[in-house]
């Protein structure tokens, strides 16, 4: 038992150090993709099998397997019994899930109107396709970390991550079908084809299945074993996330260096920033309109603003291998959402501290349901 405790303590220390350096580790992964992209490009062409699923066939690539492990580890931190508390008051869960599905699509339509003014031959459809892949994805697992830091209702955050994930075989095809209506040419046809053929299958294989597996394993895993293994599994998940970032970025940066298009890069960054900022802001406005408590406001803000950009990048690299610029807004969004999450963290945590004073401090000393499970 003592040895297990020591191993858990070592894992926690290493995990804390890794998380502290994650801010600069992501740009390093992007830089590696630009300087030495060969390994990433090789990995993108590997296939580990093509199982047939109800929604179609999905090629199991290294990207999908890495994403599956990251999602499995995130779900492994959740106790299912703690989520049942949301069923007593499901209003915020329903509102947050609907917002995560509808708000990005509304923002995408508005951006499509602005892109019509561009002189580009396809009306910016390539960039819109990348943004559509972001809009289609469920809430990012990272929202649980940021929401907890800002004093959010952790049970609600986890519930929204899980509800949006479990509904993704339905919401991903619907969002991609809607996005096909605001794009043109080959991009529109590809999005429509994905919506009818592969969208639900990819969601089932790469998103839902690992989450369900993580929940199932946690339900039977003894608590002592979970405490020992979790720090090391999280460390592996961080390594998998960085590897996935490198693999996804390798193709886009290679093309960008070979054929520099600064105007396209600037536009992709601007569009990603607009979508990301609007998502955070509209999530906060929704919470204010519902007169939600501060902790619930934090939860709705982060879950509305943080979509699973890793899954979006996997779709972009596997479905649009010959159009690497589709990946540009996704890579920009991945970095920008962390920057905006940090801004929202400091802003909302500050407001919560001024509003609740000692009550906020007390709540931080005594984590709520679900918060203990995710630490």
Coordinates of C-alpha atoms in Angstrom, one line a residue:
X1 CA 0.0 0.0 0.0
X2 CA 2.9 2.4 0.9
X3 CA 4.5 1.7 -2.5
X4 CA 1.3 2.5 -4.3
X5 CA 1.0 5.8 -2.4
X6 CA 4.5 6.7 -3.3
X7 CA 3.9 5.9 -7.0
X8 CA 0.7 8.0 -6.9
X9 CA 2.6 10.9 -5.3
X10 CA 5.3 10.7 -7.9
X11 CA 2.8 10.7 -10.7
X12 CA 0.9 13.7 -9.2
X13 CA 4.2 15.7 -9.0
X14 CA 5.1 14.9 -12.6
X15 CA 1.6 15.7 -13.8
X16 CA 1.6 19.0 -12.0
X17 CA 4.9 19.9 -13.6
X18 CA 3.7 18.8 -17.1
X19 CA 0.5 20.9 -16.7
X20 CA 2.5 24.0 -15.7
X21 CA 4.6 23.7 -18.9
X22 CA 1.6 22.8 -21.2
X23 CA 1.2 26.5 -22.3
X24 CA 4.5 26.5 -24.1
X25 CA 4.5 22.8 -25.0
X26 CA 1.7 23.3 -27.5
X27 CA 3.6 26.0 -29.5
X28 CA 6.6 23.7 -29.5
X29 CA 4.5 20.9 -31.0
X30 CA 3.4 23.4 -33.8
X31 CA 7.1 24.4 -34.3
X32 CA 8.2 20.8 -34.6
X33 CA 5.4 20.2 -37.2
X34 CA 6.8 23.1 -39.2
X35 CA 10.5 22.2 -38.9
X36 CA 10.5 18.4 -38.9
X37 CA 7.1 17.3 -40.4
X38 CA 8.3 14.0 -41.9
X39 CA 7.2 11.8 -39.0
X40 CA 3.8 13.5 -38.8
X41 CA 3.2 13.1 -42.5
X42 CA 4.2 9.4 -42.4
X43 CA 1.8 8.8 -39.4
X44 CA -1.1 10.5 -41.3
X45 CA -0.9 7.9 -44.0
X46 CA -1.0 4.9 -41.7
X47 CA -4.2 2.8 -41.3
X48 CA -4.7 0.3 -38.4
X49 CA -8.0 -1.1 -39.8
X50 CA -11.3 -0.1 -41.2
X51 CA -14.2 -1.5 -39.1
X52 CA -17.8 -1.2 -40.4
X53 CA -20.1 0.7 -38.1
X54 CA -23.8 1.5 -38.4
X55 CA -23.0 5.0 -39.8
X56 CA -20.4 3.7 -42.3
X57 CA -16.8 2.6 -42.4
X58 CA -14.1 4.5 -40.5
X59 CA -10.4 4.1 -41.1
X60 CA -8.6 3.7 -37.7
X61 CA -5.7 6.1 -38.2
X62 CA -3.1 7.0 -35.5
X63 CA -5.0 10.3 -35.1
X64 CA -8.2 8.6 -34.3
X65 CA -6.5 6.2 -31.9
X66 CA -4.7 9.1 -30.1
X67 CA -7.9 11.1 -29.8
X68 CA -9.7 8.0 -28.5
X69 CA -7.2 7.6 -25.7
X70 CA -7.4 11.2 -24.7
X71 CA -11.2 11.0 -24.5
X72 CA -11.1 7.6 -22.7
X73 CA -8.8 9.1 -20.0
X74 CA -11.1 12.1 -19.6
X75 CA -14.2 9.9 -19.1
X76 CA -12.2 7.7 -16.7
X77 CA -12.1 10.6 -14.3
X78 CA -15.9 10.8 -14.1
X79 CA -18.1 8.9 -11.5
X80 CA -21.4 8.2 -13.3
X81 CA -23.4 8.3 -10.0
X82 CA -22.4 11.9 -9.5
X83 CA -23.9 13.0 -12.7
X84 CA -27.4 11.9 -11.7
X85 CA -27.7 15.0 -9.5
X86 CA -28.3 16.9 -12.8
X87 CA -31.4 14.9 -13.5
X88 CA -33.2 16.6 -10.6
X89 CA -32.8 20.0 -12.3
X90 CA -32.1 19.4 -16.0
X91 CA -32.9 22.9 -17.2
X92 CA -29.3 24.1 -17.4
X93 CA -28.1 20.8 -18.8
X94 CA -30.6 21.0 -21.6
X95 CA -29.9 24.7 -22.3
X96 CA -26.2 24.2 -22.3
X97 CA -26.3 21.2 -24.6
X98 CA -28.6 23.1 -27.0
X99 CA -26.3 26.1 -26.9
X100 CA -23.2 24.1 -27.7
X101 CA -25.0 22.6 -30.7
X102 CA -26.7 25.8 -32.1
X103 CA -24.5 28.7 -31.2
X104 CA -21.4 27.7 -33.3
X105 CA -23.7 27.0 -36.3
X106 CA -25.3 30.5 -36.0
X107 CA -21.9 32.1 -35.8
X108 CA -20.8 30.1 -38.9
X109 CA -23.7 31.4 -40.9
X110 CA -22.9 35.0 -39.9
X111 CA -19.2 34.4 -40.9
X112 CA -20.3 32.9 -44.2
X113 CA -22.2 36.2 -45.0
X114 CA -19.0 38.1 -44.3
X115 CA -16.9 35.7 -46.5
X116 CA -19.1 36.4 -49.4
X117 CA -17.4 39.8 -49.7
X118 CA -14.0 38.1 -50.3
X119 CA -12.5 38.1 -53.8
X120 CA -11.5 34.4 -53.3
X121 CA -13.0 32.2 -56.0
X122 CA -14.7 29.8 -53.6
X123 CA -15.9 32.5 -51.3
X124 CA -13.7 31.4 -48.4
X125 CA -15.4 28.0 -48.4
X126 CA -12.1 26.3 -47.5
X127 CA -11.8 28.3 -44.3
X128 CA -15.6 27.9 -43.6
X129 CA -15.2 24.2 -43.9
X130 CA -12.6 24.2 -41.2
X131 CA -14.8 26.3 -39.0
X132 CA -17.7 24.0 -39.7
X133 CA -15.7 21.0 -38.4
X134 CA -15.1 23.0 -35.2
X135 CA -18.8 23.9 -34.9
X136 CA -19.8 20.2 -35.3
X137 CA -17.7 18.9 -32.4
X138 CA -18.9 18.4 -28.8
X139 CA -17.6 20.2 -25.8
X140 CA -13.8 19.8 -25.2
X141 CA -12.7 17.8 -22.2
X142 CA -10.4 20.7 -21.3
X143 CA -13.5 22.7 -20.3
X144 CA -13.5 20.6 -17.1
X145 CA -10.1 21.9 -16.1
X146 CA -10.7 25.6 -16.9
X147 CA -14.2 25.5 -15.4
X148 CA -12.9 24.1 -12.2
X149 CA -10.1 26.8 -12.0
X150 CA -12.7 29.6 -12.4
X151 CA -14.9 28.2 -9.7
X152 CA -17.6 26.7 -11.9
X153 CA -20.2 24.1 -11.2
X154 CA -18.0 21.1 -12.0
X155 CA -20.9 18.7 -12.1
X156 CA -22.6 20.8 -14.7
X157 CA -19.5 21.1 -16.8
X158 CA -18.9 17.4 -16.8
X159 CA -22.6 16.8 -17.6
X160 CA -22.4 19.1 -20.6
X161 CA -19.2 17.4 -21.8
X162 CA -20.8 14.0 -21.6
X163 CA -24.2 15.0 -23.0
X164 CA -22.8 16.8 -26.0
X165 CA -20.4 13.8 -26.6
X166 CA -23.1 11.2 -26.4
X167 CA -25.4 13.2 -28.7
X168 CA -22.6 13.7 -31.2
X169 CA -23.6 10.9 -33.6
X170 CA -26.7 12.9 -34.2
X171 CA -25.4 16.5 -33.9
X172 CA -22.3 16.1 -36.0
X173 CA -24.2 15.0 -39.2
X174 CA -26.8 17.7 -38.6
X175 CA -24.2 20.5 -38.2
X176 CA -22.2 19.3 -41.2
X177 CA -25.4 19.2 -43.3
X178 CA -26.2 22.8 -42.3
X179 CA -22.6 23.9 -43.0
X180 CA -22.9 22.4 -46.5
X181 CA -25.6 24.9 -47.2
X182 CA -23.4 27.9 -46.6
X183 CA -20.3 26.6 -48.4
X184 CA -19.9 26.0 -52.1
X185 CA -18.3 23.7 -54.7
X186 CA -16.3 20.6 -53.6
X187 CA -16.4 21.7 -50.0
X188 CA -20.2 21.8 -49.9
X189 CA -20.4 18.4 -51.5
X190 CA -17.8 16.9 -49.2
X191 CA -19.6 18.2 -46.1
X192 CA -22.9 16.9 -47.3
X193 CA -21.3 13.5 -48.1
X194 CA -19.7 13.4 -44.6
X195 CA -23.1 14.2 -43.0
X196 CA -24.8 11.3 -44.7
X197 CA -22.0 8.7 -44.7
X198 CA -19.2 9.1 -42.2
X199 CA -20.1 11.8 -39.7
X200 CA -22.0 9.6 -37.3
X201 CA -19.6 6.7 -37.8
X202 CA -16.6 8.8 -36.9
X203 CA -18.4 10.2 -33.9
X204 CA -19.3 6.7 -32.7
X205 CA -15.9 5.3 -33.2
X206 CA -13.6 8.2 -32.3
X207 CA -15.7 10.1 -29.7
X208 CA -18.6 8.2 -28.1
X209 CA -17.0 4.7 -27.9
X210 CA -13.9 5.8 -25.9
X211 CA -16.0 8.0 -23.6
X212 CA -18.5 5.1 -22.8
X213 CA -15.5 2.8 -22.3
X214 CA -14.0 5.2 -19.8
X215 CA -17.2 5.5 -17.9
X216 CA -17.6 1.7 -17.8
X217 CA -14.1 1.1 -16.6
X218 CA -14.4 3.7 -13.9
X219 CA -17.6 2.2 -12.6
X220 CA -15.9 -1.2 -11.9
X221 CA -12.4 0.1 -11.0
X222 CA -11.6 0.0 -7.3
X223 CA -11.0 3.5 -5.9
X224 CA -7.5 2.6 -4.6
X225 CA -6.4 1.5 -8.1
X226 CA -7.9 4.6 -9.7
X227 CA -6.0 6.9 -7.3
X228 CA -2.7 5.2 -8.2
X229 CA -3.2 4.9 -11.9
X230 CA -4.9 8.2 -12.7
X231 CA -1.9 10.5 -12.6
X232 CA 0.1 8.3 -14.9
X233 CA -2.8 7.9 -17.3
X234 CA -3.2 11.7 -17.4
X235 CA 0.5 12.1 -18.2
X236 CA 0.1 9.7 -21.1
X237 CA -3.0 11.6 -22.2
X238 CA -1.0 14.9 -22.3
X239 CA 1.7 13.2 -24.3
X240 CA -1.0 11.8 -26.7
X241 CA -2.5 15.3 -27.0
X242 CA 0.8 16.8 -27.9
X243 CA 1.6 14.0 -30.4
X244 CA -1.9 14.5 -32.0
X245 CA -1.2 18.2 -32.3
X246 CA 2.1 17.6 -34.0
X247 CA 0.6 15.0 -36.5
X248 CA -2.4 17.2 -37.3
X249 CA -0.3 20.3 -37.9
X250 CA 2.5 18.7 -40.0
X251 CA 0.6 18.7 -43.3
X252 CA -0.8 22.3 -43.0
X253 CA 2.5 23.9 -42.0
X254 CA 4.5 22.1 -44.7
X255 CA 2.1 23.5 -47.3
X256 CA 2.2 26.9 -45.8
X257 CA 6.0 27.1 -45.7
X258 CA 6.2 25.8 -49.3
X259 CA 3.6 28.2 -50.5
X260 CA 3.4 31.2 -48.1
X261 CA -0.1 32.8 -48.0
X262 CA 0.1 35.4 -45.2
X263 CA -3.3 36.8 -46.1
X264 CA -5.0 33.4 -45.9
X265 CA -3.3 32.7 -42.5
X266 CA -4.3 36.1 -41.2
X267 CA -7.9 35.6 -42.3
X268 CA -8.0 32.1 -40.8
X269 CA -6.8 33.4 -37.5
X270 CA -9.2 36.3 -37.5
X271 CA -12.2 34.0 -38.4
X272 CA -11.2 31.5 -35.7
X273 CA -10.9 34.3 -33.1
X274 CA -14.3 35.7 -34.0
X275 CA -16.0 32.3 -33.7
X276 CA -14.2 31.5 -30.4
X277 CA -14.8 34.9 -28.8
X278 CA -18.4 34.9 -29.8
X279 CA -19.0 31.4 -28.4
X280 CA -17.6 32.4 -25.0
X281 CA -19.6 35.7 -25.0
X282 CA -22.9 34.1 -26.1
X283 CA -22.5 31.4 -23.5
X284 CA -22.1 34.0 -20.8
X285 CA -25.1 36.0 -22.2
X286 CA -27.2 32.8 -22.1
X287 CA -26.3 32.3 -18.4
X288 CA -27.2 35.9 -17.6
X289 CA -30.5 35.6 -19.5
X290 CA -31.3 32.4 -17.4
X291 CA -30.3 34.3 -14.2
X292 CA -27.9 31.5 -13.4
X293 CA -25.8 31.4 -10.3
X294 CA -22.2 32.4 -10.7
X295 CA -20.9 28.8 -10.6
X296 CA -23.4 27.8 -13.3
X297 CA -22.5 30.9 -15.3
X298 CA -18.9 29.8 -15.4
X299 CA -19.9 26.3 -16.5
X300 CA -22.1 27.6 -19.3
X301 CA -19.5 30.1 -20.5
X302 CA -16.7 27.6 -20.8
X303 CA -18.7 24.7 -22.3
X304 CA -20.1 27.1 -24.9
X305 CA -16.7 28.5 -25.8
X306 CA -14.6 25.3 -25.9
X307 CA -15.2 22.7 -28.6
X308 CA -13.1 19.7 -29.3
X309 CA -10.6 21.1 -31.7
X310 CA -8.6 17.8 -31.7
X311 CA -11.5 15.9 -33.2
X312 CA -12.0 18.7 -35.7
X313 CA -8.4 18.4 -36.8
X314 CA -8.7 14.6 -37.2
X315 CA -11.6 15.1 -39.5
X316 CA -9.8 17.8 -41.5
X317 CA -6.7 15.7 -42.0
X318 CA -8.5 12.5 -42.9
X319 CA -11.3 13.9 -45.0
X320 CA -9.5 16.8 -46.7
X321 CA -5.9 15.6 -47.1
X322 CA -5.5 17.6 -50.3
X323 CA -6.7 20.8 -48.8
X324 CA -4.4 21.6 -45.9
X325 CA -5.6 25.2 -45.5
X326 CA -8.9 23.7 -44.1
X327 CA -6.8 22.9 -41.1
X328 CA -5.6 26.5 -40.6
X329 CA -8.6 27.9 -38.7
X330 CA -8.7 24.7 -36.6
X331 CA -5.1 25.1 -35.5
X332 CA -5.7 28.8 -34.8
X333 CA -8.8 28.0 -32.8
X334 CA -7.0 25.4 -30.7
X335 CA -4.5 28.0 -29.5
X336 CA -6.9 30.9 -29.3
X337 CA -9.5 29.0 -27.2
X338 CA -6.9 28.4 -24.5
X339 CA -5.9 32.1 -24.5
X340 CA -9.6 33.2 -24.3
X341 CA -10.2 30.5 -21.6
X342 CA -7.4 32.0 -19.6
X343 CA -9.0 35.5 -20.0
X344 CA -12.4 34.2 -19.0
X345 CA -10.9 32.3 -16.1
X346 CA -9.4 35.5 -14.6
X347 CA -12.4 37.6 -15.4
X348 CA -15.1 35.2 -14.0
X349 CA -13.0 34.1 -11.0
X350 CA -12.5 37.7 -10.1
X351 CA -16.2 38.5 -10.4
X352 CA -17.1 35.4 -8.4
X353 CA -14.6 36.4 -5.6
X354 CA -16.0 39.9 -5.3
X355 CA -19.6 38.8 -5.3
X356 CA -19.4 35.9 -2.9
X357 CA -16.4 36.8 -0.8
X358 CA -15.9 34.2 2.0
X359 CA -18.5 31.9 0.5
X360 CA -16.4 31.4 -2.6
X361 CA -13.4 30.6 -0.5
X362 CA -15.4 28.1 1.5
X363 CA -16.6 26.4 -1.7
X364 CA -13.1 26.1 -2.9
X365 CA -12.0 24.4 0.3
X366 CA -14.8 21.9 -0.1
X367 CA -15.0 20.7 -3.7
X368 CA -18.5 19.9 -4.9
X369 CA -19.7 16.7 -6.4
X370 CA -17.7 15.7 -9.5
X371 CA -14.8 18.2 -8.6
X372 CA -13.1 15.6 -6.5
X373 CA -13.3 13.0 -9.3
X374 CA -11.6 15.2 -11.7
X375 CA -8.6 16.2 -9.6

